[in-house]
PDB file of C-alpha atoms in Angstrom:
ATOM      1  CA  MET S 933      -0.140  -0.047   0.063  1.00 95.00           C
ATOM      2  CA  LYS S 934       1.318   3.401  -0.957  1.00 98.00           C
ATOM      3  CA  ILE S 935       0.068   6.674   1.001  1.00 98.00           C
ATOM      4  CA  ALA S 936       0.650  10.156  -0.170  1.00 98.00           C
ATOM      5  CA  LEU S 937       0.478  13.005   2.394  1.00 98.00           C
ATOM      6  CA  TYR S 938      -0.332  16.785   1.386  1.00 98.00           C
ATOM      7  CA  GLN S 939       1.459  18.739   4.011  1.00 96.00           C
ATOM      8  CA  MET S 940       0.258  21.865   2.447  1.00 96.00           C
ATOM      9  CA  HIS S 941       0.138  25.428   3.488  1.00 96.00           C
ATOM     10  CA  VAL S 942      -3.419  26.216   4.273  1.00 96.00           C
ATOM     11  CA  ILE S 943      -4.523  29.616   3.099  1.00 96.00           C
ATOM     12  CA  PRO S 944      -6.528  31.025   6.114  1.00 95.00           C
ATOM     13  CA  GLY S 945     -10.103  31.813   5.409  1.00 94.00           C
ATOM     14  CA  GLU S 946      -9.949  31.008   1.693  1.00 95.00           C
ATOM     15  CA  PRO S 947     -11.743  27.709   1.152  1.00 94.00           C
ATOM     16  CA  GLU S 948     -12.115  27.953  -2.566  1.00 95.00           C
ATOM     17  CA  LYS S 949      -8.393  28.533  -2.986  1.00 97.00           C
ATOM     18  CA  ASN S 950      -7.515  25.576  -0.827  1.00 97.00           C
ATOM     19  CA  ILE S 951      -9.899  23.287  -2.700  1.00 97.00           C
ATOM     20  CA  GLU S 952      -8.167  24.305  -5.778  1.00 97.00           C
ATOM     21  CA  LYS S 953      -4.807  23.558  -4.476  1.00 97.00           C
ATOM     22  CA  ILE S 954      -6.011  20.100  -3.346  1.00 98.00           C
ATOM     23  CA  ASN S 955      -7.620  19.435  -6.484  1.00 98.00           C
ATOM     24  CA  GLN S 956      -4.594  20.072  -8.461  1.00 98.00           C
ATOM     25  CA  TRP S 957      -2.451  17.992  -5.955  1.00 98.00           C
ATOM     26  CA  LEU S 958      -4.955  14.972  -6.316  1.00 98.00           C
ATOM     27  CA  ASP S 959      -4.691  15.100 -10.023  1.00 97.00           C
ATOM     28  CA  GLU S 960      -0.840  15.017 -10.032  1.00 97.00           C
ATOM     29  CA  LEU S 961      -0.657  11.990  -7.797  1.00 97.00           C
ATOM     30  CA  ASP S 962       1.091   8.908  -9.274  1.00 95.00           C
ATOM     31  CA  ASP S 963      -1.014   5.946 -10.213  1.00 95.00           C
ATOM     32  CA  GLU S 964       0.338   3.799  -7.581  1.00 97.00           C
ATOM     33  CA  ILE S 965      -0.941   5.891  -4.744  1.00 98.00           C
ATOM     34  CA  ASP S 966      -3.749   4.060  -2.840  1.00 98.00           C
ATOM     35  CA  ILE S 967      -4.485   6.592  -0.239  1.00 98.00           C
ATOM     36  CA  ALA S 968      -4.220  10.410  -0.239  1.00 98.00           C
ATOM     37  CA  VAL S 969      -4.054  12.326   3.190  1.00 98.00           C
ATOM     38  CA  LEU S 970      -4.840  16.063   3.944  1.00 98.00           C
ATOM     39  CA  PRO S 971      -4.060  17.901   7.063  1.00 98.00           C
ATOM     40  CA  GLU S 972      -6.179  19.315   9.729  1.00 97.00           C
ATOM     41  CA  MET S 973      -8.643  22.355   9.210  1.00 96.00           C
ATOM     42  CA  TRP S 974      -7.364  22.424   5.471  1.00 96.00           C
ATOM     43  CA  ASN S 975     -10.645  24.303   4.175  1.00 95.00           C
ATOM     44  CA  ILE S 976     -10.132  27.529   6.190  1.00 93.00           C
ATOM     45  CA  SER S 977      -7.215  27.021   8.921  1.00 92.00           C
ATOM     46  CA  TYR S 978      -7.768  28.432  12.200  1.00 86.00           C
ATOM     47  CA  ARG S 979      -9.907  31.637  11.623  1.00 87.00           C
ATOM     48  CA  LEU S 980     -11.596  30.761  14.816  1.00 88.00           C
ATOM     49  CA  ASN S 981     -13.293  34.381  14.805  1.00 88.00           C
ATOM     50  CA  GLU S 982     -14.735  33.777  11.431  1.00 90.00           C
ATOM     51  CA  LEU S 983     -16.076  30.195  11.810  1.00 92.00           C
ATOM     52  CA  THR S 984     -19.632  30.950  11.745  1.00 92.00           C
ATOM     53  CA  GLU S 985     -19.280  32.554   8.251  1.00 93.00           C
ATOM     54  CA  LEU S 986     -16.581  30.268   6.855  1.00 94.00           C
ATOM     55  CA  ALA S 987     -17.471  26.806   8.196  1.00 95.00           C
ATOM     56  CA  ASP S 988     -18.866  24.288   5.823  1.00 94.00           C
ATOM     57  CA  GLU S 989     -22.444  23.871   6.481  1.00 94.00           C
ATOM     58  CA  ASP S 990     -23.508  20.198   6.654  1.00 93.00           C
ATOM     59  CA  GLY S 991     -20.526  19.397   4.525  1.00 90.00           C
ATOM     60  CA  GLN S 992     -22.298  20.976   1.236  1.00 94.00           C
ATOM     61  CA  ARG S 993     -19.121  22.269  -0.243  1.00 94.00           C
ATOM     62  CA  ILE S 994     -16.504  19.886   0.937  1.00 96.00           C
ATOM     63  CA  LEU S 995     -18.004  16.438   0.929  1.00 97.00           C
ATOM     64  CA  PRO S 996     -19.296  16.303  -2.666  1.00 97.00           C
ATOM     65  CA  PHE S 997     -15.876  17.637  -3.803  1.00 98.00           C
ATOM     66  CA  ILE S 998     -13.980  14.939  -1.981  1.00 98.00           C
ATOM     67  CA  GLU S 999     -16.362  12.173  -2.996  1.00 98.00           C
ATOM     68  CA  ARG S1000     -16.171  13.169  -6.776  1.00 98.00           C
ATOM     69  CA  LYS S1001     -12.389  13.364  -6.610  1.00 98.00           C
ATOM     70  CA  ALA S1002     -11.927   9.968  -4.952  1.00 98.00           C
ATOM     71  CA  LYS S1003     -14.084   8.423  -7.516  1.00 98.00           C
ATOM     72  CA  GLU S1004     -12.480  10.153 -10.481  1.00 98.00           C
ATOM     73  CA  ILE S1005      -8.970   9.376  -9.314  1.00 98.00           C
ATOM     74  CA  HIS S1006      -9.882   6.042  -7.924  1.00 98.00           C
ATOM     75  CA  LYS S1007      -7.991   6.661  -4.591  1.00 98.00           C
ATOM     76  CA  HIS S1008      -9.079   6.598  -1.011  1.00 98.00           C
ATOM     77  CA  ILE S1009      -8.922  10.060   0.639  1.00 98.00           C
ATOM     78  CA  VAL S1010      -8.475  10.582   4.250  1.00 98.00           C
ATOM     79  CA  ALA S1011      -9.504  14.126   4.034  1.00 97.00           C
ATOM     80  CA  GLY S1012      -7.824  15.386   7.099  1.00 96.00           C
ATOM     81  CA  SER S1013     -10.277  17.622   8.798  1.00 97.00           C
ATOM     82  CA  ILE S1014     -12.563  20.618   8.019  1.00 96.00           C
ATOM     83  CA  ALA S1015     -14.515  23.067   9.863  1.00 96.00           C
ATOM     84  CA  TYR S1016     -18.012  21.574   9.732  1.00 96.00           C
ATOM     85  CA  LYS S1017     -21.099  23.447  10.740  1.00 96.00           C
ATOM     86  CA  LYS S1018     -24.232  21.588  11.850  1.00 95.00           C
ATOM     87  CA  GLY S1019     -27.145  23.599  13.163  1.00 94.00           C
ATOM     88  CA  ASN S1020     -25.663  26.165  15.601  1.00 93.00           C
ATOM     89  CA  GLU S1021     -22.611  23.902  16.258  1.00 96.00           C
ATOM     90  CA  ILE S1022     -19.240  23.820  14.427  1.00 96.00           C
ATOM     91  CA  TYR S1023     -17.011  20.840  14.783  1.00 97.00           C
ATOM     92  CA  ASN S1024     -13.567  20.028  13.624  1.00 97.00           C
ATOM     93  CA  ARG S1025     -14.549  16.983  11.507  1.00 97.00           C
ATOM     94  CA  THR S1026     -12.592  14.393   9.597  1.00 97.00           C
ATOM     95  CA  ILE S1027     -13.872  12.677   6.690  1.00 97.00           C
ATOM     96  CA  VAL S1028     -12.768   9.366   4.997  1.00 98.00           C
ATOM     97  CA  VAL S1029     -13.964   8.570   1.476  1.00 98.00           C
ATOM     98  CA  ASN S1030     -13.109   5.414  -0.295  1.00 98.00           C
ATOM     99  CA  ASN S1031     -12.044   5.043  -3.893  1.00 98.00           C
ATOM    100  CA  GLU S1032     -15.648   4.519  -5.026  1.00 98.00           C
ATOM    101  CA  GLY S1033     -16.541   7.986  -3.834  1.00 98.00           C
ATOM    102  CA  LYS S1034     -18.336   6.824  -0.528  1.00 98.00           C
ATOM    103  CA  CYS S1035     -17.976   8.494   2.637  1.00 98.00           C
ATOM    104  CA  ILE S1036     -17.397   5.664   5.031  1.00 98.00           C
ATOM    105  CA  ASN S1037     -16.326   7.381   8.378  1.00 98.00           C
ATOM    106  CA  THR S1038     -16.443  10.649  10.116  1.00 97.00           C
ATOM    107  CA  TYR S1039     -15.059  11.723  13.427  1.00 98.00           C
ATOM    108  CA  ASP S1040     -15.391  15.015  15.297  1.00 97.00           C
ATOM    109  CA  LYS S1041     -12.137  16.123  17.267  1.00 97.00           C
ATOM    110  CA  ALA S1042     -12.708  15.207  20.958  1.00 96.00           C
ATOM    111  CA  HIS S1043     -10.030  17.093  22.594  1.00 96.00           C
ATOM    112  CA  LEU S1044      -9.981  20.817  21.832  1.00 94.00           C
ATOM    113  CA  VAL S1045      -6.871  22.817  22.646  1.00 90.00           C
ATOM    114  CA  PRO S1046      -7.439  25.107  25.535  1.00 86.00           C
ATOM    115  CA  MET S1047      -4.171  27.162  24.794  1.00 83.00           C
ATOM    116  CA  PHE S1048      -6.082  28.394  21.395  1.00 80.00           C
ATOM    117  CA  ASN S1049      -9.314  28.702  23.058  1.00 84.00           C
ATOM    118  CA  GLU S1050     -10.858  26.243  20.562  1.00 89.00           C
ATOM    119  CA  HIS S1051     -13.567  25.246  23.007  1.00 90.00           C
ATOM    120  CA  HIS S1052     -14.888  28.932  22.952  1.00 91.00           C
ATOM    121  CA  PHE S1053     -15.460  28.319  19.165  1.00 93.00           C
ATOM    122  CA  LEU S1054     -15.789  24.613  18.382  1.00 94.00           C
ATOM    123  CA  THR S1055     -17.866  21.916  19.791  1.00 93.00           C
ATOM    124  CA  SER S1056     -16.137  18.856  21.143  1.00 94.00           C
ATOM    125  CA  GLY S1057     -17.105  15.567  19.315  1.00 95.00           C
ATOM    126  CA  SER S1058     -19.303  13.419  21.514  1.00 91.00           C
ATOM    127  CA  LYS S1059     -18.346  10.074  19.979  1.00 94.00           C
ATOM    128  CA  LYS S1060     -15.153   8.210  19.966  1.00 93.00           C
ATOM    129  CA  SER S1061     -13.299   7.431  16.773  1.00 96.00           C
ATOM    130  CA  THR S1062     -14.189   4.177  15.189  1.00 97.00           C
ATOM    131  CA  VAL S1063     -12.341   1.818  13.106  1.00 98.00           C
ATOM    132  CA  TYR S1064     -12.999   1.481   9.272  1.00 98.00           C
ATOM    133  CA  GLU S1065     -11.734  -0.487   6.379  1.00 98.00           C
ATOM    134  CA  LEU S1066      -9.753   0.505   3.211  1.00 98.00           C
ATOM    135  CA  ASP S1067      -8.408  -2.288   1.147  1.00 97.00           C
ATOM    136  CA  GLU S1068      -9.402  -4.862   3.772  1.00 97.00           C
ATOM    137  CA  ILE S1069      -7.187  -3.052   6.386  1.00 98.00           C
ATOM    138  CA  GLU S1070      -8.647  -1.682   9.585  1.00 98.00           C
ATOM    139  CA  MET S1071      -7.820   1.920  10.141  1.00 98.00           C
ATOM    140  CA  GLY S1072      -8.668   4.721  12.338  1.00 98.00           C
ATOM    141  CA  THR S1073      -8.268   8.627  12.613  1.00 98.00           C
ATOM    142  CA  ILE S1074      -7.625  11.020  15.389  1.00 98.00           C
ATOM    143  CA  ILE S1075      -6.965  14.571  15.092  1.00 98.00           C
ATOM    144  CA  CYS S1076      -3.897  16.661  16.145  1.00 97.00           C
ATOM    145  CA  TYR S1077      -4.375  17.564  19.809  1.00 96.00           C
ATOM    146  CA  ASP S1078      -6.085  14.142  20.373  1.00 97.00           C
ATOM    147  CA  LEU S1079      -2.503  12.751  20.051  1.00 97.00           C
ATOM    148  CA  ARG S1080      -1.649  13.874  23.674  1.00 97.00           C
ATOM    149  CA  PHE S1081      -4.440  11.512  24.877  1.00 97.00           C
ATOM    150  CA  PRO S1082      -3.251   7.972  24.681  1.00 97.00           C
ATOM    151  CA  GLU S1083      -6.567   6.294  25.402  1.00 97.00           C
ATOM    152  CA  LEU S1084      -7.959   7.360  22.097  1.00 96.00           C
ATOM    153  CA  THR S1085      -5.302   5.622  20.091  1.00 97.00           C
ATOM    154  CA  ARG S1086      -5.361   2.737  22.399  1.00 98.00           C
ATOM    155  CA  SER S1087      -9.205   2.278  21.898  1.00 97.00           C
ATOM    156  CA  LEU S1088      -8.539   2.074  18.040  1.00 98.00           C
ATOM    157  CA  ALA S1089      -5.760  -0.413  18.546  1.00 98.00           C
ATOM    158  CA  LEU S1090      -8.149  -2.568  20.742  1.00 98.00           C
ATOM    159  CA  GLU S1091     -10.637  -2.632  17.873  1.00 97.00           C
ATOM    160  CA  ASP S1092      -7.910  -3.917  15.777  1.00 98.00           C
ATOM    161  CA  ALA S1093      -6.896  -0.826  13.863  1.00 98.00           C
ATOM    162  CA  LYS S1094      -3.503  -1.456  12.257  1.00 98.00           C
ATOM    163  CA  VAL S1095      -3.088   1.967  10.822  1.00 98.00           C
ATOM    164  CA  ILE S1096      -3.938   5.184  12.508  1.00 98.00           C
ATOM    165  CA  PHE S1097      -4.130   8.576  10.667  1.00 98.00           C
ATOM    166  CA  VAL S1098      -3.193  11.898  12.584  1.00 98.00           C
ATOM    167  CA  PRO S1099      -4.101  14.939  10.578  1.00 98.00           C
ATOM    168  CA  ALA S1100      -2.857  18.039  12.185  1.00 97.00           C
ATOM    169  CA  GLN S1101      -1.885  21.620  12.273  1.00 95.00           C
ATOM    170  CA  TRP S1102       0.850  21.129  15.006  1.00 95.00           C
ATOM    171  CA  PRO S1103       2.921  24.335  15.789  1.00 91.00           C
ATOM    172  CA  LYS S1104       6.526  24.445  14.937  1.00 91.00           C
ATOM    173  CA  LEU S1105       7.139  25.469  18.624  1.00 91.00           C
ATOM    174  CA  ARG S1106       6.400  22.139  19.792  1.00 92.00           C
ATOM    175  CA  ILE S1107       7.458  19.991  16.893  1.00 94.00           C
ATOM    176  CA  ASP S1108       9.551  17.846  19.276  1.00 96.00           C
ATOM    177  CA  HIS S1109       6.404  16.872  21.173  1.00 96.00           C
ATOM    178  CA  TRP S1110       4.748  16.001  17.969  1.00 96.00           C
ATOM    179  CA  LYS S1111       7.665  13.726  16.819  1.00 97.00           C
ATOM    180  CA  VAL S1112       7.763  11.844  20.211  1.00 98.00           C
ATOM    181  CA  LEU S1113       4.180  11.470  20.708  1.00 98.00           C
ATOM    182  CA  LEU S1114       3.797   9.862  17.300  1.00 98.00           C
ATOM    183  CA  ARG S1115       6.500   7.490  17.845  1.00 98.00           C
ATOM    184  CA  ALA S1116       5.074   6.664  21.384  1.00 98.00           C
ATOM    185  CA  ARG S1117       1.646   5.955  20.017  1.00 98.00           C
ATOM    186  CA  ALA S1118       3.074   3.746  17.447  1.00 98.00           C
ATOM    187  CA  ILE S1119       5.219   1.762  19.739  1.00 98.00           C
ATOM    188  CA  GLU S1120       2.841   1.377  22.668  1.00 97.00           C
ATOM    189  CA  ASN S1121       0.058   0.112  20.358  1.00 98.00           C
ATOM    190  CA  GLN S1122       2.244  -1.646  17.635  1.00 98.00           C
ATOM    191  CA  VAL S1123       0.435   0.107  14.841  1.00 98.00           C
ATOM    192  CA  TYR S1124       1.396   2.305  11.872  1.00 98.00           C
ATOM    193  CA  ILE S1125       0.997   6.050  12.477  1.00 98.00           C
ATOM    194  CA  ILE S1126       0.339   8.066   9.375  1.00 98.00           C
ATOM    195  CA  ALA S1127       0.657  11.789  10.398  1.00 98.00           C
ATOM    196  CA  CYS S1128       0.084  14.717   8.015  1.00 98.00           C
ATOM    197  CA  ASN S1129       0.952  18.248   9.237  1.00 97.00           C
ATOM    198  CA  SER S1130       0.371  21.564   7.640  1.00 94.00           C
ATOM    199  CA  VAL S1131       3.294  23.690   6.764  1.00 91.00           C
TER     200      VAL S1131
END
């Protein structure tokens, strides 16, 4: 299995420009790539004060785009995470779409970053991350700050996940923490960790 990561510079507050960047990158992927992975909050970045206006309402903009592209290029897409609006709540939601263009898994970030006051702008996910299959391999996804809480990764490993994706916008200031925690989660659970940060 070959996996490609797009560790992109997310343009803050510009969903259409970010969609275009991803569209171009996906079109340029080599044929042998099986899974394409995107970073956290790739649609608008961390424009927390503007989430009400910028978040993707019910996934109406992003989900059809990802489903269409996955089917078109015949690749699975672990679509990082996006600012996702449902009713009056806004979530940091990851979306997984298989190579037939079907959304097979979603997960809302459980642990919001207190240092960034995420909890003032986003709603924490109420359901734990669940295992899904791509090419008959059990996988799971957590998001960025979730990495600091080992129970979440352990829960996926106990459900037989062999691969765990970690889309993120982890800051350079604490990049050493990022590298150590990724290795720790892999070693303690004996799983592959696929981490996609933004730049």
